XYZ file of C-alpha atoms in Angstrom:
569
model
C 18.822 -19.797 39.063
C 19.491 -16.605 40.347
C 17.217 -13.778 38.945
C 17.605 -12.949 35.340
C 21.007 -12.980 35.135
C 20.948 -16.379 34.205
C 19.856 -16.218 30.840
C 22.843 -14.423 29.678
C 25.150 -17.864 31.177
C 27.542 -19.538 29.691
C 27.113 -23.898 29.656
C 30.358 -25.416 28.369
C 29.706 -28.888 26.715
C 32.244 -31.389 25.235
C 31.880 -32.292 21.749
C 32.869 -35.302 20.880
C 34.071 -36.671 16.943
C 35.483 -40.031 16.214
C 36.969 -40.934 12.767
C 39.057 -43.782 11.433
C 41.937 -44.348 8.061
C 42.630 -47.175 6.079
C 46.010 -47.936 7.540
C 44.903 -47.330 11.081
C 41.741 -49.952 11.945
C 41.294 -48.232 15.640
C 39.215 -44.746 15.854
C 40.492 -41.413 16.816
C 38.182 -39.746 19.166
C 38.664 -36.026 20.026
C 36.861 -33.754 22.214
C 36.661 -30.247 22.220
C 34.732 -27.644 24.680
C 32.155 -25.923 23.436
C 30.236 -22.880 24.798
C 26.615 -23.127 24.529
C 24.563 -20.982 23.433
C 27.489 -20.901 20.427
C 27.867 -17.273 19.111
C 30.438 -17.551 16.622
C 31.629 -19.538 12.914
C 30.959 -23.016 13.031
C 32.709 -23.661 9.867
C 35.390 -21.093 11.325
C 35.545 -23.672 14.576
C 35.439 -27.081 12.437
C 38.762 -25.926 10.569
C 40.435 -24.452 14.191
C 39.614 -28.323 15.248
C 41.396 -29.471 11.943
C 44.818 -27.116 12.340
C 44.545 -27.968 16.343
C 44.522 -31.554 16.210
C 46.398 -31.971 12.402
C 43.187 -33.675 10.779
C 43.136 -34.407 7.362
C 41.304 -31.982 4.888
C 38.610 -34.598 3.223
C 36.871 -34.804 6.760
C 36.155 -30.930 6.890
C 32.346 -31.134 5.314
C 31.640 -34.774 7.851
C 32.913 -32.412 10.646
C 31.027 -29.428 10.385
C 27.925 -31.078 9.880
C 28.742 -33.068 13.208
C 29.572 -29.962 14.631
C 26.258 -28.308 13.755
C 23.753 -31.383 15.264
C 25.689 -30.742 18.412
C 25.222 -26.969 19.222
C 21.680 -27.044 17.791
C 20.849 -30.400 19.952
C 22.652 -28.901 23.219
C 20.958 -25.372 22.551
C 17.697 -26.866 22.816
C 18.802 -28.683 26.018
C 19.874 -25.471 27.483
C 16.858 -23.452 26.882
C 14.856 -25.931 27.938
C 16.590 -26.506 31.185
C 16.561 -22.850 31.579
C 12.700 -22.883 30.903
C 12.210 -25.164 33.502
C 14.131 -23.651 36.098
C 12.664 -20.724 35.828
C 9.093 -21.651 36.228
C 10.020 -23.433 38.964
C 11.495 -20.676 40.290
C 7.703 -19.000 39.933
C 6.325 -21.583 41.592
C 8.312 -21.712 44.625
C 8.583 -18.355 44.675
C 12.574 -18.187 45.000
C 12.514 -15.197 42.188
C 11.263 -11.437 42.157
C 9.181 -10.566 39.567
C 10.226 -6.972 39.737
C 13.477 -7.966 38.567
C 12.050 -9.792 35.697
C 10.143 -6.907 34.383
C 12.971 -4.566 35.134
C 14.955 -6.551 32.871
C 12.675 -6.332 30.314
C 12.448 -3.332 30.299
C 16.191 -2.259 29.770
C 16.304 -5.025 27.034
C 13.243 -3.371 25.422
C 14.269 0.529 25.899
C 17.761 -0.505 24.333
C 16.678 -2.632 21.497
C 14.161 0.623 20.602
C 16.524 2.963 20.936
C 19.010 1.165 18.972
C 16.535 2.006 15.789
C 16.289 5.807 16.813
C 17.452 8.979 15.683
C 18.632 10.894 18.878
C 18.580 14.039 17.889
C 16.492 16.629 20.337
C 13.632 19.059 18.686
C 14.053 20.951 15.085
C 14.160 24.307 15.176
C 10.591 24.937 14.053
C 9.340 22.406 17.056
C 11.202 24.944 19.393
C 9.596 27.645 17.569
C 6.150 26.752 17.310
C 6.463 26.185 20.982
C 8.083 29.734 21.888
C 5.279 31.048 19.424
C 2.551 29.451 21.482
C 3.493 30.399 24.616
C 3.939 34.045 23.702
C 0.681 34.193 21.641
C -1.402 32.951 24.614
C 0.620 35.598 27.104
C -1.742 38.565 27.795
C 0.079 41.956 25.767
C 2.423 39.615 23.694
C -0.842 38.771 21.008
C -1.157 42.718 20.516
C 2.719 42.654 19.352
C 2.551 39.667 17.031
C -0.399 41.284 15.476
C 1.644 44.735 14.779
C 4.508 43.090 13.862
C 2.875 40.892 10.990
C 0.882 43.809 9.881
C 3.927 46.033 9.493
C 5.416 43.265 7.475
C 3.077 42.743 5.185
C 2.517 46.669 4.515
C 5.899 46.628 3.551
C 5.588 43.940 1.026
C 2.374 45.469 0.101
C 4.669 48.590 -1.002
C 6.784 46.720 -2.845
C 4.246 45.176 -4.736
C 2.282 48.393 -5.247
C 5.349 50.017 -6.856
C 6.459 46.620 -9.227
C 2.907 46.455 -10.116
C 2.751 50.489 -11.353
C 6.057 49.988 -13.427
C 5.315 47.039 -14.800
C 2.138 48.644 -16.038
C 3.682 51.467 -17.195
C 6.088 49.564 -19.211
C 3.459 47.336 -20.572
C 1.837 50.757 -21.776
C 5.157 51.955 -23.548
C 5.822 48.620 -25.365
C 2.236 48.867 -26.927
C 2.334 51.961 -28.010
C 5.666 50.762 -29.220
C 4.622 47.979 -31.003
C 1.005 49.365 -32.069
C 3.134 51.916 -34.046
C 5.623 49.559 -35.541
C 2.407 47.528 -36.337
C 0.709 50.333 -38.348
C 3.919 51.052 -40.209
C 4.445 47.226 -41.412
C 5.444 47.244 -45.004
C 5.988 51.101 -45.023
C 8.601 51.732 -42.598
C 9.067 48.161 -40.170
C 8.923 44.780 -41.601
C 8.013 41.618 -39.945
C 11.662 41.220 -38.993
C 11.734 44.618 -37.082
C 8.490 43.340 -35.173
C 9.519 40.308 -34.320
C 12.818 41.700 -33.332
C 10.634 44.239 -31.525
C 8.445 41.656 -29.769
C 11.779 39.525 -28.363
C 13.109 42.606 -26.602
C 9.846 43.845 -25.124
C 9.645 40.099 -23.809
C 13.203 40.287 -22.509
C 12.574 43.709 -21.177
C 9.554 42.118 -19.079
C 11.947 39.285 -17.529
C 14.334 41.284 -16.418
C 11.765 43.743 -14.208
C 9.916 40.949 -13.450
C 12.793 39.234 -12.023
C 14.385 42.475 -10.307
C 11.174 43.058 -8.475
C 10.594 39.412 -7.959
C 14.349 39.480 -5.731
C 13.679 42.409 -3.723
C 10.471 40.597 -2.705
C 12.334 37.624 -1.834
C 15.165 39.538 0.223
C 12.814 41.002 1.970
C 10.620 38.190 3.026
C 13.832 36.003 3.957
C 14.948 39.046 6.532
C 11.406 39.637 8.079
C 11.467 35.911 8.392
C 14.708 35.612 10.087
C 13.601 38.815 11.815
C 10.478 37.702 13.177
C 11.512 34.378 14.245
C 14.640 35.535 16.193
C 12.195 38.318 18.174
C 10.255 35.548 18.989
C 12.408 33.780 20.347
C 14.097 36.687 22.455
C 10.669 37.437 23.897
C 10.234 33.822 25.374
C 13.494 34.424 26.819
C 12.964 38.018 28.142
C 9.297 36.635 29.308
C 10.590 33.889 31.726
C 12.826 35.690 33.016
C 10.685 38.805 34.005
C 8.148 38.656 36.966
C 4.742 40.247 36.864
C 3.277 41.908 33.799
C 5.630 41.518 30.480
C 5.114 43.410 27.236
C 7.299 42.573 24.098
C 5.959 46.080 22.200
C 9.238 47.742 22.929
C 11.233 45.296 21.243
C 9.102 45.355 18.242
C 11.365 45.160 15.081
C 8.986 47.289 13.218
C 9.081 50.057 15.949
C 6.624 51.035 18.716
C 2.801 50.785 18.284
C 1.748 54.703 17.099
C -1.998 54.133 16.453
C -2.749 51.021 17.532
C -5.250 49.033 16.332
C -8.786 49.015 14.986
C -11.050 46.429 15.403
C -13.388 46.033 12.683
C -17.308 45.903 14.012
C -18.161 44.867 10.216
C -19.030 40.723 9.495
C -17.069 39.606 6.624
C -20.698 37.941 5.898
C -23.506 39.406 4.229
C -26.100 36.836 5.530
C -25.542 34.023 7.690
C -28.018 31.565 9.840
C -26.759 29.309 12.396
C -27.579 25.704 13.973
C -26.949 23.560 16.455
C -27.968 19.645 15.076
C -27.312 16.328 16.426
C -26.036 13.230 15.098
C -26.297 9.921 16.140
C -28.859 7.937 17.653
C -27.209 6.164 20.311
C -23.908 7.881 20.742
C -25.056 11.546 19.604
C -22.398 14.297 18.487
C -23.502 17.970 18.433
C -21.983 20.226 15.906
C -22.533 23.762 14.653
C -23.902 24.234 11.134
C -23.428 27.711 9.580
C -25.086 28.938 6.191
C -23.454 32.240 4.956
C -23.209 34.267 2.094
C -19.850 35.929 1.534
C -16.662 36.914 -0.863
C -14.737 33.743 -0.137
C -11.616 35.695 -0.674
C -12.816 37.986 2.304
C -12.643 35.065 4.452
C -8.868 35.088 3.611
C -7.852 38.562 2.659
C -6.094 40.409 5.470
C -7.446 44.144 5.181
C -4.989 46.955 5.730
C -5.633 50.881 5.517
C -3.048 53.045 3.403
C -1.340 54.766 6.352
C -0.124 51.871 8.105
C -3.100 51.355 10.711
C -3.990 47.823 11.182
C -7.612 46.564 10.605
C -8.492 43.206 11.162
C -11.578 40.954 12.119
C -12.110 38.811 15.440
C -11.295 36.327 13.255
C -8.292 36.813 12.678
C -7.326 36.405 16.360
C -8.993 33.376 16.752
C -6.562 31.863 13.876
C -3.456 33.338 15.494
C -3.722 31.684 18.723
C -5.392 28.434 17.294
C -2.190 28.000 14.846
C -0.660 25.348 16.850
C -3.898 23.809 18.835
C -6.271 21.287 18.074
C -8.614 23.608 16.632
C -7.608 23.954 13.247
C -9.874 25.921 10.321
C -9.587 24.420 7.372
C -11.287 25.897 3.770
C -12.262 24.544 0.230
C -10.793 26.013 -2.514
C -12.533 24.774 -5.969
C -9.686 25.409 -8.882
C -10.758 24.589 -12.835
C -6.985 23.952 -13.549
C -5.156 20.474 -13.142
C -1.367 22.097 -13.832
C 0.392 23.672 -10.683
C 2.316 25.665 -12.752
C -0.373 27.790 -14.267
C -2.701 29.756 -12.190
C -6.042 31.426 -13.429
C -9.353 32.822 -12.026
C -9.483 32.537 -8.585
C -6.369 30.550 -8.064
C -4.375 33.265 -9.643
C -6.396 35.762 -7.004
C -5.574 33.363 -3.862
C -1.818 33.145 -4.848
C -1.513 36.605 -4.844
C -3.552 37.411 -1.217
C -0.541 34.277 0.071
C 2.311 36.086 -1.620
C 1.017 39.537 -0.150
C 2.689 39.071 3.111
C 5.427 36.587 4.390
C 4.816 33.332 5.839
C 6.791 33.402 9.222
C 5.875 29.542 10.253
C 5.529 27.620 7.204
C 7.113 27.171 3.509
C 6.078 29.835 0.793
C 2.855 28.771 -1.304
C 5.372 28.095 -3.987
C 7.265 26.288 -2.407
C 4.462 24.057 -1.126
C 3.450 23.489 -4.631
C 6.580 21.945 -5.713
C 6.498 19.640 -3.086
C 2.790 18.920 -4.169
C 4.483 18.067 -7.792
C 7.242 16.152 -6.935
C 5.282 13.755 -4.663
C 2.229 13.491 -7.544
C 4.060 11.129 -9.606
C 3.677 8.877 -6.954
C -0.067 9.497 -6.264
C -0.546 9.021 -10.270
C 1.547 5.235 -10.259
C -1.020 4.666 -6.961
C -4.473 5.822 -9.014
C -3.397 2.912 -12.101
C -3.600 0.052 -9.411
C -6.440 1.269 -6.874
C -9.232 0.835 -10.078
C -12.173 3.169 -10.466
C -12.759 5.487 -7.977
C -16.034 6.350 -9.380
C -19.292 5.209 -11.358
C -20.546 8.369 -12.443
C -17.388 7.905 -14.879
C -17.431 6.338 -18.019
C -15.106 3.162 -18.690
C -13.440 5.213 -21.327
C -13.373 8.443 -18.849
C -12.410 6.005 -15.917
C -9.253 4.672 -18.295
C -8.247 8.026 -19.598
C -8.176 9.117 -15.907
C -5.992 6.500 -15.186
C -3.319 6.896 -17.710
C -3.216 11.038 -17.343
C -0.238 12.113 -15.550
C -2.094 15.378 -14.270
C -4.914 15.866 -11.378
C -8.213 15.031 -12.395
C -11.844 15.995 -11.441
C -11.933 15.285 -7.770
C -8.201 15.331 -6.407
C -7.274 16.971 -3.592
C -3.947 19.000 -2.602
C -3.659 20.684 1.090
C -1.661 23.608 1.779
C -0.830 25.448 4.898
C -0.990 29.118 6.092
C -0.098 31.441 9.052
C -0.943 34.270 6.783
C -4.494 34.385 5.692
C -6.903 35.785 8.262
C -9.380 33.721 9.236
C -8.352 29.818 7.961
C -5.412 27.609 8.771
C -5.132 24.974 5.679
C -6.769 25.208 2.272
C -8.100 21.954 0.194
C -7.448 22.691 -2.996
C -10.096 20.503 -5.281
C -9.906 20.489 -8.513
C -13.062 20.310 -10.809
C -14.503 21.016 -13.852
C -17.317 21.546 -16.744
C -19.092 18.447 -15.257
C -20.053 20.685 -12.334
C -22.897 22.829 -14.037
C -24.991 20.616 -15.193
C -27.600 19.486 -12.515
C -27.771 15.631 -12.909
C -24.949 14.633 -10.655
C -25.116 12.523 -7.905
C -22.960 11.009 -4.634
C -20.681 9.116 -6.989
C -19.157 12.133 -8.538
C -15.468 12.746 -8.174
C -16.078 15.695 -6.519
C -18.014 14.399 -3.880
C -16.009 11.494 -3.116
C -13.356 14.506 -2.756
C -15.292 15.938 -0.216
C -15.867 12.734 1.691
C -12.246 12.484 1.607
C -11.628 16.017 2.497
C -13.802 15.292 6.028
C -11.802 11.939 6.344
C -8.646 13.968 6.738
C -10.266 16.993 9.033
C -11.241 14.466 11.730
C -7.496 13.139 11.320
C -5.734 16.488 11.846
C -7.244 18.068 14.242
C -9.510 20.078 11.666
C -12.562 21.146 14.074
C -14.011 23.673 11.259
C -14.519 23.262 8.176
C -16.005 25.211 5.072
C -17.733 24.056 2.198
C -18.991 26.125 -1.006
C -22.802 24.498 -0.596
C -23.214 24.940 -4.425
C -19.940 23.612 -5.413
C -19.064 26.880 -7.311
C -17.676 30.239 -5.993
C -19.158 32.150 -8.175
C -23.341 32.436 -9.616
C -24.212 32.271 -12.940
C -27.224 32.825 -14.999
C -27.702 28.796 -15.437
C -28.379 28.470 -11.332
C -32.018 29.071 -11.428
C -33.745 28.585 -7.923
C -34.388 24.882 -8.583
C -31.109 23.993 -9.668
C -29.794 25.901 -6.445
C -32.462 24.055 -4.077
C -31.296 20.542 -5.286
C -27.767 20.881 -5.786
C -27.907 22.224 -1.987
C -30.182 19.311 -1.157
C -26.969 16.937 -2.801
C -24.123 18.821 -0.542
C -26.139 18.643 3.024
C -27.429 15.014 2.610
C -23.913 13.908 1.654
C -22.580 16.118 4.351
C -24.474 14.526 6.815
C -23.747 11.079 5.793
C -19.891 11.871 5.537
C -19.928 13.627 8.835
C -21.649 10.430 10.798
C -18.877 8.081 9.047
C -16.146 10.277 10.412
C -17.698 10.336 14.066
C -17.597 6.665 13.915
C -14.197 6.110 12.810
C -12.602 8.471 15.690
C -10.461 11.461 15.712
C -11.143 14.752 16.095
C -14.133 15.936 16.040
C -15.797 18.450 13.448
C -17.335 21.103 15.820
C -18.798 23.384 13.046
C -19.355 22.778 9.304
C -20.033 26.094 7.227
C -21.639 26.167 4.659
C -20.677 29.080 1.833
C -22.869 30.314 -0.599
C -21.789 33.079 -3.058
C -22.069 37.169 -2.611
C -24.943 38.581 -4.381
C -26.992 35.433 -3.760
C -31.133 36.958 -3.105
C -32.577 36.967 0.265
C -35.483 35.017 -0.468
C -32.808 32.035 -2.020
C -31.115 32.335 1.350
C -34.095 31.873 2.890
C -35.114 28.593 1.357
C -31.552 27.226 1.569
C -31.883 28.052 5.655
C -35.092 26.041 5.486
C -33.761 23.184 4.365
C -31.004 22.347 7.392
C -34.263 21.126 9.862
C -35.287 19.239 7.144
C -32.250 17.151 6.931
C -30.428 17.645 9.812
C -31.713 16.576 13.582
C -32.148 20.712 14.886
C -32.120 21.281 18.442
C -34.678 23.130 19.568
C -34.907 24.755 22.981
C -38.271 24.404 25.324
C -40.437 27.326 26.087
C -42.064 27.430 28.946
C -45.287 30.469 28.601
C -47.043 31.188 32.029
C -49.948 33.165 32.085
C -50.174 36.942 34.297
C -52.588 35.349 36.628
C -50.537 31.939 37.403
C -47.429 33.814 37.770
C -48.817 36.200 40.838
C -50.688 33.329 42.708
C -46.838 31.946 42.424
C -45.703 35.256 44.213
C -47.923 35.426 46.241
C -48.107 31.689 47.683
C -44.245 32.260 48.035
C -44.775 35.542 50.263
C -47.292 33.437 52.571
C -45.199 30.362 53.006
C -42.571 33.135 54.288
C -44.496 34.724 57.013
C -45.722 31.291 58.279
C -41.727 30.518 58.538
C -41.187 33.448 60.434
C -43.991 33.335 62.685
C -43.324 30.366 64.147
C -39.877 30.892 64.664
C -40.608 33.882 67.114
């Protein structure tokens, strides 16, 4: 046996078949070479034997089955012969095992590839990589940021101008229709109005749609724009030695003023601590109460004339966009249909369609992906059972059947655009939330445990959480209600947090915790309180030293000196 070549050989072994007629008492016996291991037709083979040696028909089924006992029977032979030579060839050592393992190895790369799609990187892998390599270049970071700023003041324009005439016209059909209203009976009828109504509707289409183009023309060229400058500075940048700016080529001309750096925290309050987790294998991670706008914490801030303003923050999110330090933000919605947007979802779509989105789809065009893969999700819920027991039966079967989101279900979507988070988890909730008698089991929660689930999957190392559930304070959260709905989000935190720890992945570095603007000082206060309480808070040693103790230090210090250098001379 000679290597591993040998397992591809060919044994040739004679099959024999004997058969006998009624006129003709003696038996025919034929033999025919056969190559074994047999890789073709054995019925194909019986009825070659049958043309080749002009056997009757009636003895093709007795034939074949003959056939068949004898390549199966002399297979086994010759793999098992094969078996043994080869461990003997172990044993005497007559064979390299680096030729086994090499062989192996082909067979294995060429049975994988056979299952592959060669095709090299996508165009967005090439750009996300020609992205990160410019944003993490020195000067280059300054570009990117004047580039997307100039972008988005000139959708900002456009905007500004379709929302003034589509206010103005919305002021000229009412006065329109206010008038034909106050004439009704006298000089309009209810045909006229109607009439009336239908074109002011058709009237608002067609700007809406005019405006709606020029918006999407432009974004598809500052796209295309932005993309190919990229991808000319990588270029120009490896091929230049020393120092390399990209500001020249700027597609939205040369930096005039620069930029300003804002020295104002997008947070009214905000306390900060470092807690650890774990008994055995302890974690640290950041936790961060704040009170703040939580559209401020995605709203990039522009001034009139053109000068860019933006936080520290903003930075951060521009060269973490393709890392594994993603930011990641909750988003609590009170509507289950993606194709109606109110409250603060309306206000969030309109902060994403403010400027273009250079590395991902549109918002909208995220969303229909979201709907087209949610019938799927729904035909999952009906055979996964209850996913709750603060739920009814009759809630828990109603949820079931409905083909819409419910309380609790979670969509993600990504942004480049938005200035201080990466990927939004939009939750969707609802009435249930306000009273103060929920507890771990509610849909929402669970939605938050499986919000953290997927951070520490994706390379989500910050995360924030409304701490009250809500974005927004009412008159009905009294201090109590505020101090144990808090209590509910940070004990459930914690336990969620020290699940996803133990089941691997990324880690959660920093967990903040939002509370809404306005909230009073003195409710901050107690909600900062409460983090030692249930967390594990590091604290740092002091060490105090008295006047006294720390000159009789100085002074033992000086003497040991001049004893060293006295006895040196």
């Amino acid at each position: 046996m000679n290597g591993t070549k040998d397992y591809d050989k060919k044994y040739q072994e004679t099959f024999r078949y004997t058969f006998a007629t009624l006129k003709i008492p003696e038996s025919y016996i034929i033999e025919v070479p056969v190559d074994i291991p047999f890789e073709g037709s054995v019925n194909e083979l019986s009825h070659r034997i049958i043309n080749g040696f002009n056997l009757p028909l009636y003895v093709i089924e007795e034939l074949s089955s003959e056939l068949q006992k004898f390549i199966d029977k002399s297979s086994i032979e010759v793999y098992n012969r094969q078996t043994v030579e080869a461990i003997d060839c172990i044993k005497n050592e007559t064979i390299e095992v680096e030729d086994i393992v090499k062989y192996w190895e082909k067979a294995f790369k060429e049975e994988t590839f056979s299952f592959t799609d060669n095709k090299g990187p996508s165009n967005d892998q090439l750009f996300a990589s020609a992205f990160h390599k410019l944003a993490h270049s020195g000067p280059s970071l300054d570009a990117i940021l004047h580039i997307e700023y100039g972008y988005a003041q000139a959708v900002q324009d456009i905007m500004c101008r379709k929302s003034r005439q589509v206010k103005s016209l919305t002021k000229t059909q009412t006065e329109e229709m206010n008038y034909a209203m106050d004439g009704l009976n006298n000089y309009s009828t209810e045909e006229d109005i109607n009439a009336l109504a239908l074109k002011h509707f058709d009237d608002q289409t067609l700007i809406q749609g005019k405006w709606n183009s020029r918006l999407d023309t432009l974004k598809q060229e500052q796209r295309t724009g932005y993309r190919e400058w990229v991808m000319k500075s990588v270029e120009e940048m490896q091929g230049v030695d020393g120092l390399y700016s990209p500001i020249g080529n700027s597609p939205v001309g040369v930096v005039a003023n620069g930029f300003t750096i804002s020295n104002m925290s997008l947070y009214d309050m905000e306390e900060s601590f470092t807690i650890h987790l774990g008994s055995q294998m302890k974690s640290t991670h950041n936790i961060r109460i704040m009170s703040a706008d939580t559209l401020n914490l995605l709203r990039l801030t522009l001034h009139e004339n053109g000068t860019v303003v933006h936080h520290p923050q903003r930075l951060q999110t521009v060269l973490e966009l393709y890392s594994q330090d993603l930011k990641g933000l909750i988003l609590f919605i009170d509507t289950n249909n993606l194709d109606f947007y109110s409250g603060l979802a309306k206000e969030f779509f309109d902060i994403c369609e403010g400027s273009t989105e250079f590395h991902f789809n549109s918002l909208q065009d995220q969303l229909e992906i979201i709907k087209s893969d949610l019938k799927v999700a729904v035909e999952n819920r009906k055979y996964k059972g209850p996913v709750s027991n603060f739920l009814s039966p009759e809630l828990q079967a109603r949820r079931n059947k409905s083909k819409l989101l419910q309380c609790g279900d979670v969509y993600i979507t990504k942004h480049s655009n938005l200035a201080s988070v990466h990927l939004v988890f939009h939750m969707v909730i609802d009435d249930s939330l306000k009273s103060g008698d929920i507890n771990s089991r509610h849909p929402v929660i669970l939605g938050l445990r499986n919000i953290l689930k997927t951070a520490c999957s994706y390379d989500i190392t910050m995360i924030t959480i409304p701490l009250f559930l809500t974005h927004e304070m009412t008159e009905d959260m009294t201090v109590p209600w505020c101090q144990k709905r808090a209590e509910l989000v940070l004990k459930c935190v914690k336990g969620f947090m020290i699940e996803s720890v133990s089941l691997g992945g990324s880690e959660l570095k920093t967990i903040q915790f939002l509370v809404p603007k306005g909230i009073s000082e003195e409710v901050f206060g107690i909600l900062a309180t409460m983090v030692p309480t249930i967390f594990r808070v590091s604290t740092p040693l002091v060490f105090k030293s008295s006047e006294t103790e720390i000159n009789s230090q100085i002074k033992n210090k000086k003497n040991t000196k001049n004893k060293r250098n006295s006895s040196s001379k």
